[in-house]
């Protein structure tokens, strides 16, 4: 998945430095680096200065022969490292700048091209060819690089400036450029200004995600159109050969809801293989691959278990028959989809024998984690959502996924109130109202059989301002008359206190009503209302920390909070509270890092996690900013 791309690999930009040792390296004598290194200590001249030729001299002198940095402290080493990276960005900006000069130079020789600022709107193929030779890259790559050079001045000048100042690597700047490529010039500028301030300090994946989110925010329609066009005109199944010689079979450009549902079913089947203990040595990935093939090949759970071996594994002499020859007298074939399942998404509604043991909870499909803006569902705005592992979702897709999610009985719904900047400040989990108020579950609709059901954890987000508006409107509207036939949110307890907390009714498409008690999330401040006396947090506390942090709080980690530990910043044994103001989501790996010598985490204010490293550097991770972005 593209959002997990965790590095700055860059196939054609040529940013990877050759790492051979230079011959005559610099003017500095060995052992003479100390005066220069001082400038890279905290508060030193060079530790924060923008890239320049002078910084290059300082870096070369402080690094010494073969960049061994003799005598450098750990802190100085990190400053030198960071500044070399800044120089790399600066050099890339220089390369792009000279490409623009070549365009201008050509324009002087061959006038007539329309202009954009002081740049011609285009350049000739021969110029591209010459660049391709000079930089030893294919002409296509040269053309792309020149396009980026043009964009960094005329289309995305803030990104160009971040690159030149060393705040953004070339690959990240390129991610911005590519992510906004299809927008109009005005929309690209609007999207850039939404995110420019947030880009420094982000990983490549985080940058790409912000860019996609901004692109959807400024132009939700074309994001949806691009996606739908791909689903209609480019969806396909490809079979290829892996470099290992093994085979690959994948569906591409597929509709999202159906794909998530299919993936959930594959995971569920793999869970059943695991649970059966029939394949003890198999990796989980291997079980998923087996489930994937079996479901496509029409091999049932019982057939696979009876075979005793997985696809591709060598059959044993006597205990592993060919699955396709199995007698099927004891596994009744249920033909079509099970008609009695209200949501049609039970893990094996198509193929399990009636005597199959009940599916234990671990075997349920992994639930999709979806953040869906309520305003988009209520028809009040076109806001992007996001799916964990999927990245930003356009509003149209949010509505489709919401419909698929509520069609599953295993879906859980929560409402999160955010401040204008997207930080969670209120939360309530939706619970069924004891007495359904007239509205009953819609009777099974034949047409819905073909629609996906998507068991999910749905977090519906809404800004506090919007919630206040809805609260005011529902105070005026007659009760029980939702404004919108699909989703609605109304107050149960009158106008209520400012800030929008209180009791709300969430009405789902089809008329099912849920009740939501909105409570503050311990962000900015904490009144310890959910503190646990013991070491273990209670469920509410754990849940609220997950909502607030959303991901592991290590700044460059993107593990979901639900797959992370609830960790005390100040250990419980040392008097740390089991409370949101002393706890954060830490993935297992980052948890171990935090516990190793020299590492420390504090929460200067609830929701802000300050990491201090063994080198004495500190990095702050702020609370999750749900995708609301600045525009309303
Ligand atoms: Zn909740
Ligand atoms: Zn507290
Ligand atoms: Zn982590």
Coordinates of C-alpha atoms and ligand atoms in Angstrom, one line a residue:
X1 CA 0.0 0.0 0.0
X2 CA 1.4 3.3 -1.0
X3 CA 1.0 4.9 2.4
X4 CA 3.4 2.5 3.9
X5 CA 6.2 3.5 1.6
X6 CA 8.6 4.3 4.3
X7 CA 11.6 5.5 2.4
X8 CA 12.8 8.1 0.0
X9 CA 13.6 5.6 -2.8
X10 CA 13.5 7.5 -5.9
X11 CA 13.9 5.6 -9.1
X12 CA 14.6 8.3 -11.6
X13 CA 15.5 11.4 -9.7
X14 CA 19.0 10.4 -9.2
X15 CA 19.2 11.6 -5.6
X16 CA 21.1 8.7 -4.3
X17 CA 24.6 9.8 -3.7
X18 CA 27.5 7.7 -4.8
X19 CA 29.2 6.6 -1.7
X20 CA 32.8 6.2 -2.9
X21 CA 35.5 7.9 -1.0
X22 CA 36.8 11.1 -2.5
X23 CA 40.4 11.3 -3.4
X24 CA 41.7 14.6 -2.0
X25 CA 39.0 15.4 0.5
X26 CA 38.7 19.0 1.7
X27 CA 41.1 21.4 3.2
X28 CA 40.8 20.1 6.7
X29 CA 43.6 18.3 8.4
X30 CA 42.7 15.2 10.4
X31 CA 42.0 16.0 14.0
X32 CA 41.3 19.6 13.2
X33 CA 37.5 19.2 13.1
X34 CA 36.8 20.4 16.7
X35 CA 36.4 24.1 16.0
X36 CA 33.9 23.3 13.3
X37 CA 32.1 20.7 15.3
X38 CA 31.4 23.3 18.0
X39 CA 29.2 25.1 15.5
X40 CA 27.0 22.0 15.3
X41 CA 26.3 21.7 19.0
X42 CA 23.0 22.9 20.3
X43 CA 22.6 26.6 19.6
X44 CA 25.7 26.6 17.4
X45 CA 26.0 28.6 14.3
X46 CA 25.7 25.7 11.9
X47 CA 23.2 23.5 13.7
X48 CA 20.2 25.3 12.3
X49 CA 21.5 27.5 9.5
X50 CA 19.9 27.1 6.1
X51 CA 21.8 25.3 3.4
X52 CA 24.5 27.4 1.7
X53 CA 28.1 27.1 0.4
X54 CA 29.3 28.3 3.8
X55 CA 27.3 25.4 5.4
X56 CA 28.9 23.0 3.0
X57 CA 32.4 24.2 4.0
X58 CA 31.4 23.9 7.7
X59 CA 30.0 20.4 7.1
X60 CA 33.1 19.2 5.2
X61 CA 35.4 20.6 7.8
X62 CA 33.5 19.2 10.7
X63 CA 33.2 15.8 9.0
X64 CA 36.8 15.5 8.3
X65 CA 38.4 12.8 6.1
X66 CA 36.0 10.0 5.1
X67 CA 33.3 11.8 7.2
X68 CA 34.6 10.2 10.4
X69 CA 33.8 13.3 12.4
X70 CA 36.6 12.7 15.0
X71 CA 35.8 13.9 18.4
X72 CA 32.2 14.7 17.7
X73 CA 29.6 14.2 20.4
X74 CA 26.5 12.3 19.6
X75 CA 24.4 15.5 19.5
X76 CA 26.9 17.0 17.0
X77 CA 26.8 13.9 14.9
X78 CA 23.1 14.2 14.6
X79 CA 23.2 17.9 13.7
X80 CA 25.9 17.1 11.0
X81 CA 23.7 14.3 9.7
X82 CA 20.6 16.5 9.5
X83 CA 22.5 19.3 7.8
X84 CA 24.0 17.0 5.2
X85 CA 20.5 16.0 4.3
X86 CA 19.5 19.6 4.1
X87 CA 22.4 20.1 1.7
X88 CA 21.1 17.2 -0.4
X89 CA 17.8 19.0 -0.7
X90 CA 19.6 22.2 -1.5
X91 CA 21.6 20.5 -4.2
X92 CA 18.4 19.1 -5.7
X93 CA 16.8 22.5 -5.7
X94 CA 19.9 23.8 -7.5
X95 CA 19.6 21.1 -10.1
X96 CA 16.0 22.0 -10.7
X97 CA 16.8 25.7 -10.8
X98 CA 19.4 25.2 -13.6
X99 CA 16.9 23.2 -15.5
X100 CA 14.7 26.2 -15.4
X101 CA 17.6 28.3 -16.7
X102 CA 18.0 26.0 -19.6
X103 CA 14.3 26.5 -20.4
X104 CA 14.8 30.3 -20.3
X105 CA 17.9 30.1 -22.3
X106 CA 16.2 28.0 -25.0
X107 CA 13.3 30.5 -25.0
X108 CA 15.8 33.3 -25.8
X109 CA 17.1 31.4 -28.8
X110 CA 13.7 30.1 -29.9
X111 CA 11.2 32.8 -28.9
X112 CA 7.4 32.4 -29.4
X113 CA 6.3 30.1 -26.6
X114 CA 3.6 31.5 -24.3
X115 CA 4.9 32.5 -20.9
X116 CA 4.1 31.8 -17.3
X117 CA 5.8 34.3 -15.1
X118 CA 9.4 34.4 -16.4
X119 CA 9.2 30.8 -17.6
X120 CA 8.2 29.6 -21.1
X121 CA 5.2 27.3 -20.9
X122 CA 7.1 24.5 -22.6
X123 CA 10.4 23.3 -23.9
X124 CA 11.6 21.4 -26.9
X125 CA 12.1 17.6 -27.3
X126 CA 15.7 18.2 -28.2
X127 CA 16.3 20.0 -24.9
X128 CA 14.8 17.1 -23.0
X129 CA 17.2 14.8 -25.0
X130 CA 20.2 16.9 -24.1
X131 CA 19.2 16.9 -20.4
X132 CA 18.7 13.1 -20.6
X133 CA 22.3 12.8 -21.9
X134 CA 23.8 15.2 -19.4
X135 CA 22.2 13.5 -16.4
X136 CA 22.4 10.0 -17.8
X137 CA 18.7 9.2 -17.4
X138 CA 16.1 8.1 -19.8
X139 CA 14.3 10.8 -21.8
X140 CA 11.1 10.1 -19.9
X141 CA 12.8 10.7 -16.6
X142 CA 14.4 13.9 -17.9
X143 CA 11.0 15.1 -19.0
X144 CA 9.5 14.4 -15.6
X145 CA 12.4 16.1 -13.8
X146 CA 12.0 19.2 -16.0
X147 CA 8.2 19.2 -15.3
X148 CA 9.0 19.2 -11.6
X149 CA 11.5 22.0 -12.1
X150 CA 8.8 24.0 -13.8
X151 CA 6.3 23.2 -11.1
X152 CA 8.6 24.1 -8.2
X153 CA 8.6 27.7 -9.4
X154 CA 5.3 28.3 -11.1
X155 CA 2.8 25.8 -9.7
X156 CA 4.1 24.9 -6.2
X157 CA 6.5 27.7 -5.1
X158 CA 6.1 26.9 -1.4
X159 CA 7.2 23.3 -1.9
X160 CA 10.1 24.6 -4.0
X161 CA 11.1 26.9 -1.2
X162 CA 10.8 24.0 1.4
X163 CA 13.1 21.9 -0.9
X164 CA 15.7 24.7 -1.2
X165 CA 15.7 25.4 2.5
X166 CA 16.4 21.8 3.3
X167 CA 13.1 21.2 5.0
X168 CA 11.8 18.7 2.5
X169 CA 13.8 16.0 0.6
X170 CA 13.6 15.8 -3.1
X171 CA 11.5 12.6 -2.9
X172 CA 9.0 14.3 -0.6
X173 CA 8.8 17.4 -2.8
X174 CA 8.2 15.1 -5.7
X175 CA 5.4 13.4 -3.8
X176 CA 3.8 16.8 -3.4
X177 CA 4.2 17.5 -7.1
X178 CA 2.8 14.2 -8.2
X179 CA 0.0 14.2 -5.7
X180 CA -1.3 17.5 -7.0
X181 CA -0.5 16.9 -10.7
X182 CA -4.0 16.4 -11.9
X183 CA -5.5 19.5 -10.1
X184 CA -6.0 22.8 -11.9
X185 CA -3.4 25.4 -11.2
X186 CA -5.6 27.3 -8.7
X187 CA -6.6 24.1 -6.9
X188 CA -3.0 22.9 -6.7
X189 CA -2.1 26.3 -5.1
X190 CA -5.0 26.0 -2.6
X191 CA -4.0 22.4 -1.7
X192 CA -0.4 23.4 -1.3
X193 CA -1.2 26.2 1.1
X194 CA -3.4 23.9 3.2
X195 CA -0.5 21.6 4.0
X196 CA 2.8 23.5 3.4
X197 CA 3.3 24.4 7.0
X198 CA 2.7 20.8 8.1
X199 CA 5.2 19.1 5.7
X200 CA 8.5 19.6 7.5
X201 CA 9.4 16.7 9.9
X202 CA 7.0 14.3 8.2
X203 CA 8.0 11.0 6.7
X204 CA 7.5 10.3 3.0
X205 CA 4.4 8.3 3.6
X206 CA 3.0 11.0 5.9
X207 CA 3.7 13.7 3.3
X208 CA 2.0 11.6 0.6
X209 CA -1.1 11.1 2.8
X210 CA -1.4 14.8 3.6
X211 CA -1.1 15.7 -0.1
X212 CA -3.8 13.2 -1.1
X213 CA -6.0 14.5 1.6
X214 CA -5.5 18.1 0.5
X215 CA -6.2 17.2 -3.2
X216 CA -9.5 15.6 -2.2
X217 CA -10.4 18.6 0.0
X218 CA -10.0 21.2 -2.7
X219 CA -11.5 19.1 -5.5
X220 CA -13.6 16.2 -4.1
X221 CA -15.4 15.6 -7.4
X222 CA -12.4 14.9 -9.6
X223 CA -10.9 12.6 -6.9
X224 CA -14.1 10.6 -7.1
X225 CA -14.2 10.7 -10.9
X226 CA -10.6 9.5 -11.2
X227 CA -11.3 6.6 -8.9
X228 CA -14.6 5.7 -10.5
X229 CA -13.0 5.9 -13.9
X230 CA -10.3 3.6 -12.8
X231 CA -12.8 1.1 -11.4
X232 CA -14.8 1.1 -14.6
X233 CA -12.1 1.3 -17.2
X234 CA -9.0 -0.1 -15.6
X235 CA -10.2 -2.8 -13.1
X236 CA -8.4 -6.0 -14.0
X237 CA -6.8 -9.2 -12.7
X238 CA -3.1 -9.6 -13.5
X239 CA -1.1 -12.7 -13.3
X240 CA 2.6 -12.3 -13.3
X241 CA 5.8 -14.1 -12.4
X242 CA 7.6 -13.1 -9.3
X243 CA 11.4 -12.6 -9.4
X244 CA 11.6 -15.8 -7.4
X245 CA 9.9 -17.8 -10.1
X246 CA 6.7 -18.1 -8.0
X247 CA 3.4 -16.8 -9.5
X248 CA 1.4 -13.6 -8.6
X249 CA -2.3 -13.1 -9.0
X250 CA -3.8 -9.7 -8.1
X251 CA -6.8 -7.6 -8.8
X252 CA -6.0 -4.0 -9.6
X253 CA -8.1 -0.8 -9.6
X254 CA -10.9 -2.5 -7.9
X255 CA -13.9 -1.0 -6.1
X256 CA -12.8 -0.2 -2.5
X257 CA -15.8 -1.5 -0.5
X258 CA -15.9 -4.9 -2.3
X259 CA -12.2 -5.2 -2.1
X260 CA -12.1 -4.6 1.7
X261 CA -14.9 -7.0 2.1
X262 CA -13.1 -9.7 0.0
X263 CA -9.9 -9.1 2.0
X264 CA -11.9 -9.5 5.2
X265 CA -13.2 -12.9 4.0
X266 CA -9.8 -14.1 3.1
X267 CA -8.5 -13.2 6.5
X268 CA -11.5 -14.9 8.1
X269 CA -10.9 -18.1 6.2
X270 CA -7.2 -18.0 7.1
X271 CA -8.2 -17.5 10.7
X272 CA -10.2 -20.7 10.5
X273 CA -7.2 -22.6 9.0
X274 CA -5.1 -21.3 11.9
X275 CA -7.8 -22.2 14.5
X276 CA -8.1 -25.7 13.2
X277 CA -4.4 -26.4 14.1
X278 CA -4.2 -28.5 11.0
X279 CA -1.3 -26.5 9.6
X280 CA 0.8 -25.8 12.7
X281 CA 3.9 -24.8 10.9
X282 CA 2.3 -22.4 8.5
X283 CA 2.9 -18.7 8.6
X284 CA -0.1 -16.5 8.8
X285 CA 0.7 -15.0 5.4
X286 CA 0.9 -18.5 4.0
X287 CA -2.5 -19.3 5.5
X288 CA -4.0 -16.1 3.9
X289 CA -2.4 -17.0 0.5
X290 CA -3.9 -20.5 0.8
X291 CA -7.3 -19.1 1.7
X292 CA -7.2 -16.7 -1.2
X293 CA -6.5 -19.4 -3.7
X294 CA -9.0 -21.8 -2.1
X295 CA -11.8 -19.3 -2.3
X296 CA -11.0 -18.6 -5.9
X297 CA -10.7 -22.2 -6.7
X298 CA -14.0 -23.1 -5.0
X299 CA -12.3 -25.3 -2.3
X300 CA -14.3 -25.2 0.9
X301 CA -13.0 -25.0 4.4
X302 CA -13.9 -28.7 5.0
X303 CA -12.1 -29.8 1.9
X304 CA -9.0 -27.9 2.8
X305 CA -9.0 -29.3 6.4
X306 CA -9.6 -32.8 5.2
X307 CA -6.7 -32.6 2.8
X308 CA -4.3 -31.9 5.7
X309 CA -2.0 -29.8 3.6
X310 CA -1.8 -26.4 2.0
X311 CA -1.6 -25.6 -1.7
X312 CA 1.9 -25.9 -3.0
X313 CA 3.1 -28.1 -0.2
X314 CA 4.3 -31.5 -1.3
X315 CA 1.7 -34.1 -0.4
X316 CA 2.9 -36.7 2.0
X317 CA 2.8 -40.3 1.0
X318 CA -0.4 -41.3 2.7
X319 CA -1.9 -38.5 4.8
X320 CA -2.5 -35.9 2.1
X321 CA -4.8 -36.6 -0.7
X322 CA -5.6 -34.4 -3.6
X323 CA -8.2 -32.0 -2.4
X324 CA -10.0 -32.0 -5.8
X325 CA -10.7 -35.7 -5.5
X326 CA -12.4 -35.4 -2.1
X327 CA -15.8 -37.0 -1.8
X328 CA -18.2 -34.2 -1.0
X329 CA -21.0 -36.4 0.5
X330 CA -20.4 -34.9 4.0
X331 CA -20.1 -31.3 3.0
X332 CA -23.4 -30.1 1.6
X333 CA -22.9 -27.4 -1.0
X334 CA -25.0 -24.4 -0.2
X335 CA -25.0 -23.0 -3.7
X336 CA -26.1 -19.4 -3.5
X337 CA -25.6 -17.0 -0.7
X338 CA -27.2 -17.9 2.6
X339 CA -30.6 -16.3 2.7
X340 CA -31.0 -16.3 6.5
X341 CA -28.1 -14.2 7.4
X342 CA -29.4 -10.7 7.9
X343 CA -26.2 -9.1 6.6
X344 CA -24.9 -11.8 4.5
X345 CA -21.4 -11.4 5.8
X346 CA -21.0 -14.3 8.1
X347 CA -17.6 -15.7 7.5
X348 CA -18.7 -18.8 5.7
X349 CA -22.2 -18.2 4.6
X350 CA -21.5 -19.9 1.4
X351 CA -19.7 -23.1 2.2
X352 CA -19.4 -24.3 5.8
X353 CA -21.0 -27.5 6.9
X354 CA -23.8 -27.1 9.6
X355 CA -21.6 -29.1 12.0
X356 CA -18.7 -26.7 11.8
X357 CA -17.8 -25.4 15.2
X358 CA -18.8 -21.8 16.0
X359 CA -16.3 -19.3 14.8
X360 CA -14.3 -18.0 17.7
X361 CA -13.7 -14.2 17.9
X362 CA -10.1 -14.4 16.7
X363 CA -11.4 -15.8 13.4
X364 CA -13.7 -12.9 12.6
X365 CA -12.4 -10.9 9.7
X366 CA -10.1 -8.1 10.7
X367 CA -12.4 -5.1 10.8
X368 CA -11.6 -2.2 8.5
X369 CA -10.8 1.0 10.4
X370 CA -12.6 3.9 8.7
X371 CA -12.6 7.5 9.6
X372 CA -15.6 9.1 7.9
X373 CA -16.6 12.7 8.2
X374 CA -20.2 12.9 9.3
X375 CA -20.7 16.2 7.4
X376 CA -20.1 14.2 4.1
X377 CA -22.7 11.6 5.2
X378 CA -25.2 14.2 6.3
X379 CA -24.8 16.0 2.9
X380 CA -23.5 19.1 4.6
X381 CA -20.1 19.2 3.1
X382 CA -17.7 17.3 0.9
X383 CA -14.9 16.3 3.3
X384 CA -12.4 13.5 2.8
X385 CA -12.2 10.6 5.2
X386 CA -9.4 8.1 5.7
X387 CA -9.0 4.4 6.0
X388 CA -6.1 2.9 7.9
X389 CA -3.8 1.3 5.4
X390 CA -5.9 2.9 2.6
X391 CA -5.1 6.6 3.1
X392 CA -7.5 9.4 2.3
X393 CA -10.9 8.6 0.9
X394 CA -12.9 11.0 -1.3
X395 CA -16.4 11.9 0.0
X396 CA -18.3 9.8 -2.5
X397 CA -16.2 6.8 -1.4
X398 CA -16.9 7.7 2.2
X399 CA -20.6 7.4 1.6
X400 CA -20.2 4.1 -0.2
X401 CA -18.1 2.7 2.5
X402 CA -20.4 4.0 5.2
X403 CA -23.3 2.2 3.5
X404 CA -21.4 -1.0 3.2
X405 CA -20.2 -0.7 6.8
X406 CA -23.7 -0.2 8.3
X407 CA -25.0 -3.2 6.3
X408 CA -22.8 -5.4 8.6
X409 CA -24.0 -6.2 12.1
X410 CA -20.5 -6.5 13.3
X411 CA -19.8 -2.8 12.5
X412 CA -19.2 -0.6 15.5
X413 CA -19.9 3.2 15.2
X414 CA -18.3 6.0 17.2
X415 CA -18.6 9.8 16.9
X416 CA -15.5 11.9 17.4
X417 CA -15.8 15.7 17.8
X418 CA -12.8 17.6 16.6
X419 CA -11.5 21.1 17.1
X420 CA -11.2 23.2 13.9
X421 CA -7.6 21.8 13.5
X422 CA -8.9 18.2 13.5
X423 CA -7.7 17.3 17.1
X424 CA -10.2 15.0 18.9
X425 CA -11.9 16.9 21.8
X426 CA -15.1 14.9 22.2
X427 CA -16.1 11.3 21.7
X428 CA -19.0 8.9 22.1
X429 CA -19.6 5.3 21.1
X430 CA -22.9 4.7 19.5
X431 CA -25.1 2.2 21.3
X432 CA -28.4 0.7 20.2
X433 CA -31.4 2.4 21.8
X434 CA -33.2 -0.1 24.0
X435 CA -36.6 0.3 22.5
X436 CA -36.4 0.8 18.7
X437 CA -38.7 3.7 18.1
X438 CA -41.0 2.3 15.4
X439 CA -38.1 1.9 13.0
X440 CA -37.3 -1.8 12.5
X441 CA -34.6 -3.4 10.6
X442 CA -35.3 -3.2 6.9
X443 CA -36.5 -6.5 5.5
X444 CA -33.9 -8.3 3.5
X445 CA -33.8 -6.7 0.1
X446 CA -32.9 -9.1 -2.8
X447 CA -31.0 -6.4 -4.5
X448 CA -28.8 -5.9 -1.5
X449 CA -27.3 -9.4 -1.9
X450 CA -25.0 -8.0 -4.5
X451 CA -23.9 -5.2 -2.3
X452 CA -20.9 -5.6 -0.1
X453 CA -21.1 -5.7 3.6
X454 CA -18.1 -4.4 5.3
X455 CA -17.6 -5.2 9.0
X456 CA -15.7 -2.1 10.2
X457 CA -14.9 0.1 13.1
X458 CA -16.2 3.4 11.9
X459 CA -15.2 6.6 13.5
X460 CA -17.6 9.4 12.4
X461 CA -15.9 12.8 12.8
X462 CA -17.5 16.2 13.1
X463 CA -16.1 19.5 14.0
X464 CA -17.4 21.1 17.2
X465 CA -18.6 24.2 15.2
X466 CA -20.6 21.9 12.9
X467 CA -22.0 20.0 15.8
X468 CA -23.2 23.2 17.4
X469 CA -25.0 24.2 14.2
X470 CA -26.7 20.8 14.0
X471 CA -27.6 21.1 17.7
X472 CA -29.2 24.5 17.1
X473 CA -31.1 23.2 14.0
X474 CA -32.4 20.1 15.8
X475 CA -33.7 22.3 18.6
X476 CA -35.9 24.0 16.1
X477 CA -37.0 21.0 14.0
X478 CA -39.9 18.9 15.2
X479 CA -38.5 15.8 16.9
X480 CA -38.4 12.6 14.9
X481 CA -38.2 14.4 11.6
X482 CA -34.7 13.9 10.3
X483 CA -33.8 16.5 7.7
X484 CA -32.1 13.9 5.5
X485 CA -33.6 10.6 4.5
X486 CA -30.2 8.9 4.9
X487 CA -28.0 9.7 7.9
X488 CA -29.1 12.1 10.6
X489 CA -27.8 13.4 14.0
X490 CA -30.2 15.0 16.4
X491 CA -29.9 16.1 20.0
X492 CA -31.9 14.1 22.6
X493 CA -31.6 16.5 25.4
X494 CA -32.4 19.9 24.1
X495 CA -29.8 22.5 23.1
X496 CA -27.5 21.4 25.9
X497 CA -24.2 22.9 27.0
X498 CA -22.0 24.7 24.6
X499 CA -19.3 22.6 23.1
X500 CA -21.8 20.1 21.9
X501 CA -21.5 17.5 24.5
X502 CA -24.5 15.6 25.7
X503 CA -26.8 12.9 24.3
X504 CA -27.5 12.6 20.6
X505 CA -29.4 10.3 18.4
X506 CA -27.6 8.9 15.3
X507 CA -30.1 7.7 12.7
X508 CA -28.7 5.3 10.1
X509 CA -30.0 4.9 6.6
X510 CA -32.9 2.5 6.9
X511 CA -34.1 4.2 10.1
X512 CA -32.1 2.4 12.8
X513 CA -31.5 4.7 15.8
X514 CA -28.4 4.7 18.0
X515 CA -27.7 6.8 21.0
X516 CA -24.4 8.6 21.5
X517 CA -23.2 10.1 24.8
X518 CA -20.5 12.7 23.9
X519 CA -17.9 13.2 26.5
X520 CA -14.6 15.2 26.4
X521 CA -11.5 13.5 25.1
X522 CA -8.5 14.2 27.3
X523 CA -6.7 16.5 24.9
X524 CA -5.2 19.8 26.0
X525 CA -6.3 19.1 29.5
X526 CA -7.3 16.1 31.7
X527 CA -9.7 16.0 34.6
X528 CA -8.7 12.4 35.2
X529 CA -12.4 11.3 35.0
X530 CA -11.4 8.0 33.4
X531 CA -8.3 7.3 35.5
X532 CA -7.8 3.7 36.6
X533 CA -6.6 2.9 40.1
X534 CA -4.6 -0.1 38.9
X535 CA -1.9 -0.6 36.3
X536 CA -4.4 -1.8 33.6
X537 CA -6.6 0.9 32.0
X538 CA -10.3 0.4 31.8
X539 CA -11.9 0.0 28.4
X540 CA -13.0 3.6 28.1
X541 CA -9.6 5.0 29.0
X542 CA -7.9 2.7 26.5
X543 CA -10.4 3.6 23.8
X544 CA -10.2 7.3 24.4
X545 CA -6.4 7.3 24.2
X546 CA -6.6 5.3 20.9
X547 CA -9.1 7.9 19.5
X548 CA -6.8 10.8 20.6
X549 CA -3.5 9.3 19.4
X550 CA -4.9 7.2 16.5
X551 CA -1.4 5.9 15.7
X552 CA 1.7 5.0 17.7
X553 CA 3.0 8.2 19.2
X554 CA 6.6 7.7 17.9
X555 CA 6.7 10.6 15.4
X556 CA 7.8 8.5 12.4
X557 CA 5.7 5.4 13.2
X558 CA 2.3 4.7 11.7
X559 CA 1.1 1.6 13.5
X560 CA -2.5 1.9 14.4
X561 CA -3.2 2.7 18.1
X562 CA -5.4 -0.3 18.3
X563 CA -2.5 -2.5 17.4
X564 CA -0.3 -0.6 19.9
X565 CA 0.3 -0.9 23.6
X566 CA -1.3 1.5 26.1
X567 CA 1.9 2.7 27.7
X568 CA 2.6 4.8 30.8
X569 CA 5.0 7.7 30.1
X570 CA 6.0 7.8 33.7
X571 CA 5.9 4.2 34.8
X572 CA 3.1 3.1 37.1
X573 CA 5.7 1.7 39.5
X574 CA 7.2 5.1 39.8
X575 CA 3.9 6.8 40.6
X576 CA 2.7 7.4 37.1
X577 CA -1.0 7.7 36.7
X578 CA -3.0 5.2 34.7
X579 CA -4.7 8.1 32.9
X580 CA -4.8 9.6 29.5
X581 CA -2.5 12.5 30.7
X582 CA 0.2 9.9 31.3
X583 CA -0.5 7.4 28.6
X584 CA 0.1 7.1 24.9
X585 CA -0.2 4.5 22.2
X586 CA 3.1 2.8 21.6
X587 CA 3.6 0.0 19.1
X588 CA 5.5 -2.9 20.5
X589 CA 8.7 -1.9 18.8
X590 CA 8.5 1.8 19.8
X591 CA 7.5 0.7 23.3
X592 CA 10.8 -1.3 23.5
X593 CA 12.7 1.7 22.2
X594 CA 11.2 3.9 24.9
X595 CA 12.2 1.5 27.6
X596 CA 15.8 1.3 26.4
X597 CA 18.5 3.4 28.0
X598 CA 18.5 7.1 27.3
X599 CA 15.0 7.3 25.9
X600 CA 12.3 9.2 27.6
X601 CA 8.7 10.3 26.9
X602 CA 6.7 12.9 28.7
X603 CA 3.4 14.5 28.0
X604 CA 3.9 18.3 28.5
X605 CA 0.2 18.6 28.0
X606 CA -2.4 15.8 27.5
X607 CA -2.1 14.5 23.9
X608 CA 1.4 15.9 23.2
X609 CA 4.1 13.4 23.5
X610 CA 7.7 14.6 23.9
X611 CA 10.3 12.1 23.0
X612 CA 13.9 12.6 24.2
X613 CA 16.6 10.5 22.6
X614 CA 19.9 9.2 23.9
X615 CA 21.6 12.0 21.9
X616 CA 19.7 14.5 23.9
X617 CA 17.4 15.6 21.1
X618 CA 13.7 16.0 21.5
X619 CA 10.8 15.5 19.1
X620 CA 7.1 16.2 19.8
X621 CA 4.2 14.2 18.4
X622 CA 1.0 16.1 18.6
X623 CA -2.5 14.5 18.8
X624 CA -4.0 12.9 15.7
X625 CA -5.4 15.5 13.4
X626 CA -8.4 14.0 11.8
X627 CA -8.9 15.0 8.2
X628 CA -10.8 18.2 8.4
X629 CA -8.2 20.6 7.1
X630 CA -8.7 24.3 7.3
X631 CA -11.4 25.0 4.7
X632 CA -15.0 24.6 5.8
Ligands
LIG1 ZN1 -15.9 5.0 20.6
LIG2 ZN1 -5.4 12.4 33.7
LIG3 ZN1 5.6 2.8 16.8

